[in-house]
Amino acid sequence: VEEAVKQAGAQAVTVEFLRHPPWTSDRISEVGRERLKQFGIAPPPRQMAPGAWQVECPYCGAERTVMENLFGPTACRSIFYCRQCKNPFEAMKPVLPLAME
Ligand SMILES: [Zn+2]
């Protein structure tokens, strides 16, 4: 991160890693969600109840999608198929906060 920011022109860089609160996919910004769609990846839903993963097609916005394979090219993505526009696409898996007991 330091090298990338310095190469972009910054003189002094301080990187701080925050582990609390833990990151969840609800923290992806609207800009980030839009960029994922532009890249053909459906962003994870916000405020999702466990087990209720509904994916919208990043190309046409249809909710008539089906999971083809839970395992995508990376651990955080799955393969879906849109029944509306007939395109296959990837969806980013939701990262939910851990239940604290
Ligand atoms: Zn579609």
mmCIF file of N, CA, C and O and ligand atoms in Angstrom:
data_model
loop_
_atom_site.group_PDB
_atom_site.id
_atom_site.type_symbol
_atom_site.label_atom_id
_atom_site.label_comp_id
_atom_site.label_asym_id
_atom_site.label_seq_id
_atom_site.Cartn_x
_atom_site.Cartn_y
_atom_site.Cartn_z
ATOM 1 N N VAL A 1 0.844 -1.192 0.000
ATOM 2 C CA VAL A 1 0.000 0.000 0.000
ATOM 3 C C VAL A 1 0.879 1.241 0.000
ATOM 4 O O VAL A 1 0.641 2.183 -0.759
ATOM 5 N N GLU A 2 1.905 1.216 0.851
ATOM 6 C CA GLU A 2 2.804 2.382 0.913
ATOM 7 C C GLU A 2 3.445 2.655 -0.448
ATOM 8 O O GLU A 2 3.489 3.797 -0.898
ATOM 9 N N GLU A 3 3.923 1.595 -1.105
ATOM 10 C CA GLU A 3 4.584 1.777 -2.408
ATOM 11 C C GLU A 3 3.615 2.336 -3.442
ATOM 12 O O GLU A 3 3.964 3.229 -4.206
ATOM 13 N N ALA A 4 2.401 1.827 -3.479
ATOM 14 C CA ALA A 4 1.421 2.279 -4.465
ATOM 15 C C ALA A 4 1.076 3.747 -4.263
ATOM 16 O O ALA A 4 0.985 4.514 -5.219
ATOM 17 N N VAL A 5 0.926 4.156 -3.004
ATOM 18 C CA VAL A 5 0.574 5.551 -2.724
ATOM 19 C C VAL A 5 1.748 6.466 -3.033
ATOM 20 O O VAL A 5 1.583 7.560 -3.578
ATOM 21 N N LYS A 6 2.970 6.012 -2.727
ATOM 22 C CA LYS A 6 4.151 6.817 -3.044
ATOM 23 C C LYS A 6 4.334 6.976 -4.553
ATOM 24 O O LYS A 6 4.674 8.037 -5.044
ATOM 25 N N GLN A 7 4.074 5.884 -5.291
ATOM 26 C CA GLN A 7 4.199 5.964 -6.749
ATOM 27 C C GLN A 7 3.147 6.884 -7.340
ATOM 28 O O GLN A 7 3.341 7.438 -8.414
ATOM 29 N N ALA A 8 2.028 7.071 -6.612
ATOM 30 C CA ALA A 8 0.981 7.983 -7.077
ATOM 31 C C ALA A 8 1.317 9.427 -6.719
ATOM 32 O O ALA A 8 0.572 10.338 -7.074
ATOM 33 N N GLY A 9 2.438 9.655 -6.007
ATOM 34 C CA GLY A 9 2.868 11.027 -5.765
ATOM 35 C C GLY A 9 2.903 11.470 -4.316
ATOM 36 O O GLY A 9 3.325 12.589 -4.032
ATOM 37 N N ALA A 10 2.478 10.635 -3.375
ATOM 38 C CA ALA A 10 2.483 11.051 -1.969
ATOM 39 C C ALA A 10 3.918 11.076 -1.446
ATOM 40 O O ALA A 10 4.746 10.254 -1.834
ATOM 41 N N GLN A 11 4.219 12.046 -0.575
ATOM 42 C CA GLN A 11 5.562 12.168 -0.001
ATOM 43 C C GLN A 11 5.701 11.302 1.247
ATOM 44 O O GLN A 11 6.641 10.540 1.384
ATOM 45 N N ALA A 12 4.778 11.461 2.184
ATOM 46 C CA ALA A 12 4.824 10.710 3.439
ATOM 47 C C ALA A 12 3.582 9.823 3.532
ATOM 48 O O ALA A 12 2.467 10.275 3.270
ATOM 49 N N VAL A 13 3.785 8.571 3.891
ATOM 50 C CA VAL A 13 2.672 7.622 3.953
ATOM 51 C C VAL A 13 2.718 6.882 5.284
ATOM 52 O O VAL A 13 3.770 6.408 5.705
ATOM 53 N N THR A 14 1.583 6.819 5.953
ATOM 54 C CA THR A 14 1.451 6.007 7.159
ATOM 55 C C THR A 14 0.260 5.082 6.956
ATOM 56 O O THR A 14 -0.841 5.549 6.673
ATOM 57 N N VAL A 15 0.485 3.783 7.056
ATOM 58 C CA VAL A 15 -0.589 2.808 6.883
ATOM 59 C C VAL A 15 -0.924 2.231 8.245
ATOM 60 O O VAL A 15 -0.045 1.794 8.983
ATOM 61 N N GLU A 16 -2.213 2.264 8.565
ATOM 62 C CA GLU A 16 -2.663 1.732 9.844
ATOM 63 C C GLU A 16 -3.705 0.649 9.562
ATOM 64 O O GLU A 16 -4.677 0.897 8.858
ATOM 65 N N PHE A 17 -3.512 -0.541 10.099
ATOM 66 C CA PHE A 17 -4.469 -1.631 9.927
ATOM 67 C C PHE A 17 -5.435 -1.636 11.106
ATOM 68 O O PHE A 17 -5.004 -1.649 12.255
ATOM 69 N N LEU A 18 -6.718 -1.604 10.806
ATOM 70 C CA LEU A 18 -7.741 -1.634 11.841
ATOM 71 C C LEU A 18 -8.409 -3.002 11.838
ATOM 72 O O LEU A 18 -8.904 -3.451 10.813
ATOM 73 N N ARG A 19 -8.426 -3.672 12.948
ATOM 74 C CA ARG A 19 -9.056 -5.001 13.024
ATOM 75 C C ARG A 19 -10.415 -4.939 13.734
ATOM 76 O O ARG A 19 -11.153 -5.909 13.740
ATOM 77 N N HIS A 20 -10.736 -3.806 14.328
ATOM 78 C CA HIS A 20 -12.029 -3.637 14.997
ATOM 79 C C HIS A 20 -12.594 -2.279 14.625
ATOM 80 O O HIS A 20 -11.876 -1.290 14.747
ATOM 81 N N PRO A 21 -13.815 -2.201 14.162
ATOM 82 C CA PRO A 21 -14.735 -3.315 13.950
ATOM 83 C C PRO A 21 -14.291 -4.152 12.750
ATOM 84 O O PRO A 21 -13.656 -3.620 11.838
ATOM 85 N N PRO A 22 -14.635 -5.444 12.736
ATOM 86 C CA PRO A 22 -14.236 -6.293 11.617
ATOM 87 C C PRO A 22 -14.910 -5.854 10.314
ATOM 88 O O PRO A 22 -16.027 -5.335 10.334
ATOM 89 N N TRP A 23 -14.199 -6.058 9.221
ATOM 90 C CA TRP A 23 -14.735 -5.675 7.923
ATOM 91 C C TRP A 23 -15.856 -6.636 7.528
ATOM 92 O O TRP A 23 -15.763 -7.845 7.752
ATOM 93 N N THR A 24 -16.928 -6.087 6.949
ATOM 94 C CA THR A 24 -17.983 -6.916 6.342
ATOM 95 C C THR A 24 -18.250 -6.352 4.950
ATOM 96 O O THR A 24 -17.900 -5.202 4.658
ATOM 97 N N SER A 25 -18.891 -7.147 4.106
ATOM 98 C CA SER A 25 -19.160 -6.683 2.746
ATOM 99 C C SER A 25 -20.183 -5.548 2.726
ATOM 100 O O SER A 25 -20.325 -4.878 1.702
ATOM 101 N N ASP A 26 -20.880 -5.286 3.826
ATOM 102 C CA ASP A 26 -21.775 -4.123 3.900
ATOM 103 C C ASP A 26 -20.988 -2.817 3.822
ATOM 104 O O ASP A 26 -21.564 -1.766 3.559
ATOM 105 N N ARG A 27 -19.681 -2.878 4.062
ATOM 106 C CA ARG A 27 -18.870 -1.659 4.062
ATOM 107 C C ARG A 27 -18.320 -1.309 2.682
ATOM 108 O O ARG A 27 -17.592 -0.335 2.541
ATOM 109 N N ILE A 28 -18.664 -2.082 1.658
ATOM 110 C CA ILE A 28 -18.266 -1.712 0.293
ATOM 111 C C ILE A 28 -19.080 -0.483 -0.098
ATOM 112 O O ILE A 28 -20.307 -0.480 0.007
ATOM 113 N N SER A 29 -18.397 0.561 -0.547
ATOM 114 C CA SER A 29 -19.085 1.814 -0.874
ATOM 115 C C SER A 29 -19.956 1.649 -2.123
ATOM 116 O O SER A 29 -19.820 0.674 -2.876
ATOM 117 N N GLU A 30 -20.837 2.618 -2.350
ATOM 118 C CA GLU A 30 -21.672 2.598 -3.554
ATOM 119 C C GLU A 30 -20.797 2.652 -4.797
ATOM 120 O O GLU A 30 -21.087 1.993 -5.794
ATOM 121 N N VAL A 31 -19.717 3.436 -4.745
ATOM 122 C CA VAL A 31 -18.792 3.509 -5.887
ATOM 123 C C VAL A 31 -18.158 2.137 -6.113
ATOM 124 O O VAL A 31 -18.071 1.651 -7.247
ATOM 125 N N GLY A 32 -17.747 1.492 -5.037
ATOM 126 C CA GLY A 32 -17.149 0.165 -5.145
ATOM 127 C C GLY A 32 -18.126 -0.851 -5.715
ATOM 128 O O GLY A 32 -17.769 -1.686 -6.558
ATOM 129 N N ARG A 33 -19.385 -0.779 -5.275
ATOM 130 C CA ARG A 33 -20.405 -1.703 -5.780
ATOM 131 C C ARG A 33 -20.647 -1.471 -7.274
ATOM 132 O O ARG A 33 -20.801 -2.418 -8.043
ATOM 133 N N GLU A 34 -20.652 -0.220 -7.691
ATOM 134 C CA GLU A 34 -20.854 0.103 -9.102
ATOM 135 C C GLU A 34 -19.676 -0.382 -9.946
ATOM 136 O O GLU A 34 -19.853 -0.910 -11.046
ATOM 137 N N ARG A 35 -18.458 -0.233 -9.403
ATOM 138 C CA ARG A 35 -17.261 -0.685 -10.143
ATOM 139 C C ARG A 35 -17.262 -2.208 -10.283
ATOM 140 O O ARG A 35 -16.841 -2.741 -11.318
ATOM 141 N N LEU A 36 -17.711 -2.917 -9.262
ATOM 142 C CA LEU A 36 -17.810 -4.378 -9.373
ATOM 143 C C LEU A 36 -18.746 -4.750 -10.521
ATOM 144 O O LEU A 36 -18.431 -5.601 -11.343
ATOM 145 N N LYS A 37 -19.902 -4.069 -10.590
ATOM 146 C CA LYS A 37 -20.874 -4.362 -11.665
ATOM 147 C C LYS A 37 -20.268 -4.074 -13.032
ATOM 148 O O LYS A 37 -20.457 -4.842 -13.971
ATOM 149 N N GLN A 38 -19.535 -2.942 -13.144
ATOM 150 C CA GLN A 38 -18.911 -2.594 -14.426
ATOM 151 C C GLN A 38 -17.923 -3.670 -14.858
ATOM 152 O O GLN A 38 -17.676 -3.855 -16.045
ATOM 153 N N PHE A 39 -17.351 -4.383 -13.879
ATOM 154 C CA PHE A 39 -16.386 -5.440 -14.158
ATOM 155 C C PHE A 39 -17.088 -6.784 -14.364
ATOM 156 O O PHE A 39 -16.449 -7.797 -14.582
ATOM 157 N N GLY A 40 -18.437 -6.795 -14.272
ATOM 158 C CA GLY A 40 -19.199 -8.028 -14.483
ATOM 159 C C GLY A 40 -19.344 -8.893 -13.250
ATOM 160 O O GLY A 40 -19.655 -10.074 -13.350
ATOM 161 N N ILE A 41 -19.113 -8.307 -12.063
ATOM 162 C CA ILE A 41 -19.236 -9.057 -10.812
ATOM 163 C C ILE A 41 -20.383 -8.466 -10.002
ATOM 164 O O ILE A 41 -20.407 -7.262 -9.747
ATOM 165 N N ALA A 42 -21.335 -9.328 -9.626
ATOM 166 C CA ALA A 42 -22.457 -8.869 -8.807
ATOM 167 C C ALA A 42 -21.947 -8.591 -7.394
ATOM 168 O O ALA A 42 -21.301 -9.441 -6.789
ATOM 169 N N PRO A 43 -22.221 -7.390 -6.858
ATOM 170 C CA PRO A 43 -21.800 -7.102 -5.484
ATOM 171 C C PRO A 43 -22.653 -7.890 -4.488
ATOM 172 O O PRO A 43 -23.777 -8.272 -4.801
ATOM 173 N N PRO A 44 -22.136 -8.131 -3.296
ATOM 174 C CA PRO A 44 -22.922 -8.851 -2.290
ATOM 175 C C PRO A 44 -24.082 -7.983 -1.806
ATOM 176 O O PRO A 44 -23.993 -6.756 -1.826
ATOM 177 N N PRO A 45 -25.174 -8.607 -1.385
ATOM 178 C CA PRO A 45 -26.307 -7.826 -0.887
ATOM 179 C C PRO A 45 -25.954 -7.156 0.438
ATOM 180 O O PRO A 45 -25.078 -7.615 1.162
ATOM 181 N N ARG A 46 -26.648 -6.075 0.732
ATOM 182 C CA ARG A 46 -26.462 -5.386 2.012
ATOM 183 C C ARG A 46 -27.440 -5.950 3.039
ATOM 184 O O ARG A 46 -28.536 -6.368 2.692
ATOM 185 N N GLN A 47 -27.043 -5.940 4.300
ATOM 186 C CA GLN A 47 -27.927 -6.319 5.411
ATOM 187 C C GLN A 47 -28.602 -7.656 5.156
ATOM 188 O O GLN A 47 -29.800 -7.799 5.320
ATOM 189 N N MET A 48 -27.818 -8.643 4.727
ATOM 190 C CA MET A 48 -28.383 -9.930 4.360
ATOM 191 C C MET A 48 -28.582 -10.816 5.587
ATOM 192 O O MET A 48 -27.717 -10.887 6.445
ATOM 193 N N ALA A 49 -29.731 -11.461 5.648
ATOM 194 C CA ALA A 49 -29.948 -12.471 6.690
ATOM 195 C C ALA A 49 -29.162 -13.719 6.299
ATOM 196 O O ALA A 49 -29.079 -14.047 5.112
ATOM 197 N N PRO A 50 -28.565 -14.424 7.264
ATOM 198 C CA PRO A 50 -27.799 -15.630 6.931
ATOM 199 C C PRO A 50 -28.643 -16.621 6.129
ATOM 200 O O PRO A 50 -29.796 -16.881 6.457
ATOM 201 N N GLY A 51 -28.100 -17.136 5.045
ATOM 202 C CA GLY A 51 -28.781 -18.131 4.225
ATOM 203 C C GLY A 51 -29.728 -17.556 3.197
ATOM 204 O O GLY A 51 -30.404 -18.297 2.503
ATOM 205 N N ALA A 52 -29.811 -16.236 3.070
ATOM 206 C CA ALA A 52 -30.777 -15.613 2.156
ATOM 207 C C ALA A 52 -30.066 -14.869 1.026
ATOM 208 O O ALA A 52 -30.430 -13.762 0.683
ATOM 209 N N TRP A 53 -29.060 -15.462 0.446
ATOM 210 C CA TRP A 53 -28.266 -14.795 -0.579
ATOM 211 C C TRP A 53 -29.042 -14.698 -1.881
ATOM 212 O O TRP A 53 -29.246 -15.678 -2.573
ATOM 213 N N GLN A 54 -29.530 -13.496 -2.226
ATOM 214 C CA GLN A 54 -30.228 -13.225 -3.478
ATOM 215 C C GLN A 54 -29.294 -12.378 -4.342
ATOM 216 O O GLN A 54 -28.821 -11.345 -3.886
ATOM 217 N N VAL A 55 -29.027 -12.826 -5.564
ATOM 218 C CA VAL A 55 -28.056 -12.151 -6.418
ATOM 219 C C VAL A 55 -28.744 -11.539 -7.624
ATOM 220 O O VAL A 55 -29.514 -12.207 -8.307
ATOM 221 N N GLU A 56 -28.461 -10.259 -7.867
ATOM 222 C CA GLU A 56 -28.963 -9.579 -9.067
ATOM 223 C C GLU A 56 -27.906 -9.657 -10.151
ATOM 224 O O GLU A 56 -26.719 -9.481 -9.880
ATOM 225 N N CYS A 57 -28.344 -9.868 -11.381
ATOM 226 C CA CYS A 57 -27.432 -9.922 -12.518
ATOM 227 C C CYS A 57 -26.749 -8.560 -12.690
ATOM 228 O O CYS A 57 -27.428 -7.532 -12.732
ATOM 229 N N PRO A 58 -25.412 -8.523 -12.808
ATOM 230 C CA PRO A 58 -24.722 -7.248 -12.979
ATOM 231 C C PRO A 58 -24.935 -6.644 -14.367
ATOM 232 O O PRO A 58 -24.668 -5.462 -14.579
ATOM 233 N N TYR A 59 -25.436 -7.436 -15.307
ATOM 234 C CA TYR A 59 -25.625 -6.938 -16.670
ATOM 235 C C TYR A 59 -27.021 -6.359 -16.889
ATOM 236 O O TYR A 59 -27.159 -5.285 -17.451
ATOM 237 N N CYS A 60 -28.071 -7.065 -16.436
ATOM 238 C CA CYS A 60 -29.436 -6.599 -16.719
ATOM 239 C C CYS A 60 -30.234 -6.276 -15.452
ATOM 240 O O CYS A 60 -31.329 -5.746 -15.546
ATOM 241 N N GLY A 61 -29.688 -6.603 -14.277
ATOM 242 C CA GLY A 61 -30.364 -6.281 -13.026
ATOM 243 C C GLY A 61 -31.438 -7.267 -12.619
ATOM 244 O O GLY A 61 -32.086 -7.088 -11.592
ATOM 245 N N ALA A 62 -31.639 -8.323 -13.402
ATOM 246 C CA ALA A 62 -32.689 -9.297 -13.092
ATOM 247 C C ALA A 62 -32.347 -10.081 -11.826
ATOM 248 O O ALA A 62 -31.179 -10.293 -11.512
ATOM 249 N N GLU A 63 -33.383 -10.494 -11.110
ATOM 250 C CA GLU A 63 -33.192 -11.331 -9.927
ATOM 251 C C GLU A 63 -33.384 -12.803 -10.269
ATOM 252 O O GLU A 63 -33.261 -13.653 -9.393
ATOM 253 N N ARG A 64 -33.707 -13.092 -11.524
ATOM 254 C CA ARG A 64 -33.870 -14.490 -11.951
ATOM 255 C C ARG A 64 -32.499 -15.086 -12.245
ATOM 256 O O ARG A 64 -32.124 -15.290 -13.389
ATOM 257 N N THR A 65 -31.745 -15.331 -11.185
ATOM 258 C CA THR A 65 -30.399 -15.874 -11.327
ATOM 259 C C THR A 65 -30.292 -17.171 -10.541
ATOM 260 O O THR A 65 -31.013 -17.369 -9.563
ATOM 261 N N VAL A 66 -29.399 -18.032 -10.975
ATOM 262 C CA VAL A 66 -29.160 -19.296 -10.266
ATOM 263 C C VAL A 66 -27.656 -19.494 -10.091
ATOM 264 O O VAL A 66 -26.860 -19.109 -10.948
ATOM 265 N N MET A 67 -27.296 -20.101 -8.969
ATOM 266 C CA MET A 67 -25.888 -20.389 -8.727
ATOM 267 C C MET A 67 -25.492 -21.621 -9.536
ATOM 268 O O MET A 67 -26.145 -22.653 -9.467
ATOM 269 N N GLU A 68 -24.441 -21.473 -10.326
ATOM 270 C CA GLU A 68 -23.912 -22.600 -11.096
ATOM 271 C C GLU A 68 -22.852 -23.343 -10.298
ATOM 272 O O GLU A 68 -22.721 -24.552 -10.393
ATOM 273 N N ASN A 69 -22.041 -22.592 -9.534
ATOM 274 C CA ASN A 69 -20.976 -23.219 -8.758
ATOM 275 C C ASN A 69 -20.608 -22.292 -7.603
ATOM 276 O O ASN A 69 -20.315 -21.119 -7.821
ATOM 277 N N LEU A 70 -20.652 -22.810 -6.391
ATOM 278 C CA LEU A 70 -20.276 -22.011 -5.220
ATOM 279 C C LEU A 70 -18.828 -21.568 -5.308
ATOM 280 O O LEU A 70 -18.467 -20.490 -4.837
ATOM 281 N N PHE A 71 -18.009 -22.389 -5.961
ATOM 282 C CA PHE A 71 -16.577 -22.103 -6.011
ATOM 283 C C PHE A 71 -16.228 -21.396 -7.312
ATOM 284 O O PHE A 71 -16.286 -21.975 -8.385
ATOM 285 N N GLY A 72 -15.845 -20.125 -7.217
ATOM 286 C CA GLY A 72 -15.447 -19.340 -8.375
ATOM 287 C C GLY A 72 -13.943 -19.297 -8.503
ATOM 288 O O GLY A 72 -13.234 -20.099 -7.891
ATOM 289 N N PRO A 73 -13.427 -18.342 -9.285
ATOM 290 C CA PRO A 73 -11.983 -18.261 -9.520
ATOM 291 C C PRO A 73 -11.185 -17.844 -8.279
ATOM 292 O O PRO A 73 -9.985 -18.064 -8.236
ATOM 293 N N THR A 74 -11.857 -17.234 -7.309
ATOM 294 C CA THR A 74 -11.205 -16.920 -6.044
ATOM 295 C C THR A 74 -12.142 -17.353 -4.921
ATOM 296 O O THR A 74 -13.325 -17.619 -5.156
ATOM 297 N N ALA A 75 -11.618 -17.389 -3.704
ATOM 298 C CA ALA A 75 -12.413 -17.850 -2.565
ATOM 299 C C ALA A 75 -13.617 -16.947 -2.292
ATOM 300 O O ALA A 75 -14.605 -17.394 -1.709
ATOM 301 N N CYS A 76 -13.559 -15.690 -2.734
ATOM 302 C CA CYS A 76 -14.636 -14.746 -2.407
ATOM 303 C C CYS A 76 -15.676 -14.622 -3.514
ATOM 304 O O CYS A 76 -16.573 -13.794 -3.418
ATOM 305 N N ARG A 77 -15.585 -15.434 -4.574
ATOM 306 C CA ARG A 77 -16.539 -15.300 -5.681
ATOM 307 C C ARG A 77 -17.146 -16.645 -6.058
ATOM 308 O O ARG A 77 -16.509 -17.681 -5.950
ATOM 309 N N SER A 78 -18.406 -16.609 -6.526
ATOM 310 C CA SER A 78 -19.124 -17.782 -7.014
ATOM 311 C C SER A 78 -19.594 -17.511 -8.437
ATOM 312 O O SER A 78 -19.683 -16.366 -8.864
ATOM 313 N N ILE A 79 -19.935 -18.601 -9.140
ATOM 314 C CA ILE A 79 -20.388 -18.488 -10.530
ATOM 315 C C ILE A 79 -21.916 -18.571 -10.558
ATOM 316 O O ILE A 79 -22.505 -19.493 -9.988
ATOM 317 N N PHE A 80 -22.548 -17.615 -11.221
ATOM 318 C CA PHE A 80 -23.998 -17.577 -11.368
ATOM 319 C C PHE A 80 -24.375 -17.533 -12.840
ATOM 320 O O PHE A 80 -23.539 -17.295 -13.711
ATOM 321 N N TYR A 81 -25.671 -17.748 -13.106
ATOM 322 C CA TYR A 81 -26.204 -17.672 -14.460
ATOM 323 C C TYR A 81 -27.499 -16.868 -14.406
ATOM 324 O O TYR A 81 -28.331 -17.070 -13.510
ATOM 325 N N CYS A 82 -27.649 -15.931 -15.344
ATOM 326 C CA CYS A 82 -28.855 -15.107 -15.402
ATOM 327 C C CYS A 82 -29.856 -15.742 -16.367
ATOM 328 O O CYS A 82 -29.540 -15.962 -17.535
ATOM 329 N N ARG A 83 -31.042 -16.040 -15.862
ATOM 330 C CA ARG A 83 -32.078 -16.646 -16.715
ATOM 331 C C ARG A 83 -32.764 -15.604 -17.593
ATOM 332 O O ARG A 83 -33.467 -15.957 -18.526
ATOM 333 N N GLN A 84 -32.555 -14.312 -17.281
ATOM 334 C CA GLN A 84 -33.168 -13.242 -18.080
ATOM 335 C C GLN A 84 -32.338 -12.957 -19.342
ATOM 336 O O GLN A 84 -32.841 -13.066 -20.445
ATOM 337 N N CYS A 85 -31.048 -12.600 -19.152
ATOM 338 C CA CYS A 85 -30.215 -12.215 -20.300
ATOM 339 C C CYS A 85 -29.275 -13.343 -20.746
ATOM 340 O O CYS A 85 -28.525 -13.166 -21.705
ATOM 341 N N LYS A 86 -29.339 -14.479 -20.041
ATOM 342 C CA LYS A 86 -28.591 -15.695 -20.418
ATOM 343 C C LYS A 86 -27.075 -15.551 -20.290
ATOM 344 O O LYS A 86 -26.330 -16.276 -20.938
ATOM 345 N N ASN A 87 -26.608 -14.607 -19.481
ATOM 346 C CA ASN A 87 -25.171 -14.435 -19.283
ATOM 347 C C ASN A 87 -24.712 -15.151 -18.014
ATOM 348 O O ASN A 87 -25.382 -15.070 -16.984
ATOM 349 N N PRO A 88 -23.553 -15.809 -18.071
ATOM 350 C CA PRO A 88 -22.928 -16.267 -16.832
ATOM 351 C C PRO A 88 -22.193 -15.078 -16.212
ATOM 352 O O PRO A 88 -21.799 -14.148 -16.921
ATOM 353 N N PHE A 89 -22.072 -15.074 -14.909
ATOM 354 C CA PHE A 89 -21.336 -13.990 -14.244
ATOM 355 C C PHE A 89 -20.859 -14.472 -12.885
ATOM 356 O O PHE A 89 -21.258 -15.526 -12.403
ATOM 357 N N GLU A 90 -19.984 -13.687 -12.308
ATOM 358 C CA GLU A 90 -19.488 -13.984 -10.970
ATOM 359 C C GLU A 90 -20.190 -13.083 -9.968
ATOM 360 O O GLU A 90 -20.585 -11.969 -10.292
ATOM 361 N N ALA A 91 -20.339 -13.573 -8.751
ATOM 362 C CA ALA A 91 -20.907 -12.779 -7.661
ATOM 363 C C ALA A 91 -19.958 -12.852 -6.473
ATOM 364 O O ALA A 91 -19.422 -13.920 -6.165
ATOM 365 N N MET A 92 -19.749 -11.684 -5.863
ATOM 366 C CA MET A 92 -18.906 -11.645 -4.672
ATOM 367 C C MET A 92 -19.713 -12.156 -3.498
ATOM 368 O O MET A 92 -20.845 -11.725 -3.260
ATOM 369 N N LYS A 93 -19.124 -13.104 -2.749
ATOM 370 C CA LYS A 93 -19.828 -13.682 -1.605
ATOM 371 C C LYS A 93 -19.968 -12.642 -0.497
ATOM 372 O O LYS A 93 -19.066 -11.846 -0.272
ATOM 373 N N PRO A 94 -21.112 -12.654 0.194
ATOM 374 C CA PRO A 94 -21.263 -11.727 1.320
ATOM 375 C C PRO A 94 -20.341 -12.147 2.458
ATOM 376 O O PRO A 94 -20.163 -13.329 2.722
ATOM 377 N N VAL A 95 -19.746 -11.169 3.103
ATOM 378 C CA VAL A 95 -18.930 -11.392 4.306
ATOM 379 C C VAL A 95 -19.701 -10.772 5.460
ATOM 380 O O VAL A 95 -19.862 -9.553 5.521
ATOM 381 N N LEU A 96 -20.238 -11.621 6.311
ATOM 382 C CA LEU A 96 -21.094 -11.169 7.418
ATOM 383 C C LEU A 96 -20.280 -11.098 8.700
ATOM 384 O O LEU A 96 -19.297 -11.814 8.850
ATOM 385 N N PRO A 97 -20.719 -10.251 9.638
ATOM 386 C CA PRO A 97 -20.034 -10.219 10.926
ATOM 387 C C PRO A 97 -20.212 -11.556 11.651
ATOM 388 O O PRO A 97 -21.260 -12.188 11.538
ATOM 389 N N LEU A 98 -19.195 -11.964 12.375
ATOM 390 C CA LEU A 98 -19.282 -13.206 13.142
ATOM 391 C C LEU A 98 -20.237 -13.003 14.299
ATOM 392 O O LEU A 98 -20.241 -11.953 14.934
ATOM 393 N N ALA A 99 -21.031 -14.010 14.557
ATOM 394 C CA ALA A 99 -21.941 -13.952 15.710
ATOM 395 C C ALA A 99 -21.098 -14.054 16.980
ATOM 396 O O ALA A 99 -20.285 -14.962 17.118
ATOM 397 N N MET A 100 -21.269 -13.110 17.873
ATOM 398 C CA MET A 100 -20.519 -13.118 19.134
ATOM 399 C C MET A 100 -21.379 -13.795 20.199
ATOM 400 O O MET A 100 -22.494 -13.390 20.430
ATOM 401 N N GLU A 101 -20.857 -14.846 20.774
ATOM 402 C CA GLU A 101 -21.623 -15.557 21.818
ATOM 403 C C GLU A 101 -20.900 -15.486 23.134
ATOM 404 O O GLU A 101 -19.745 -15.318 23.237
HETATM 405 ZN ZN ZN B 1 -28.958 -10.672 -16.731
#
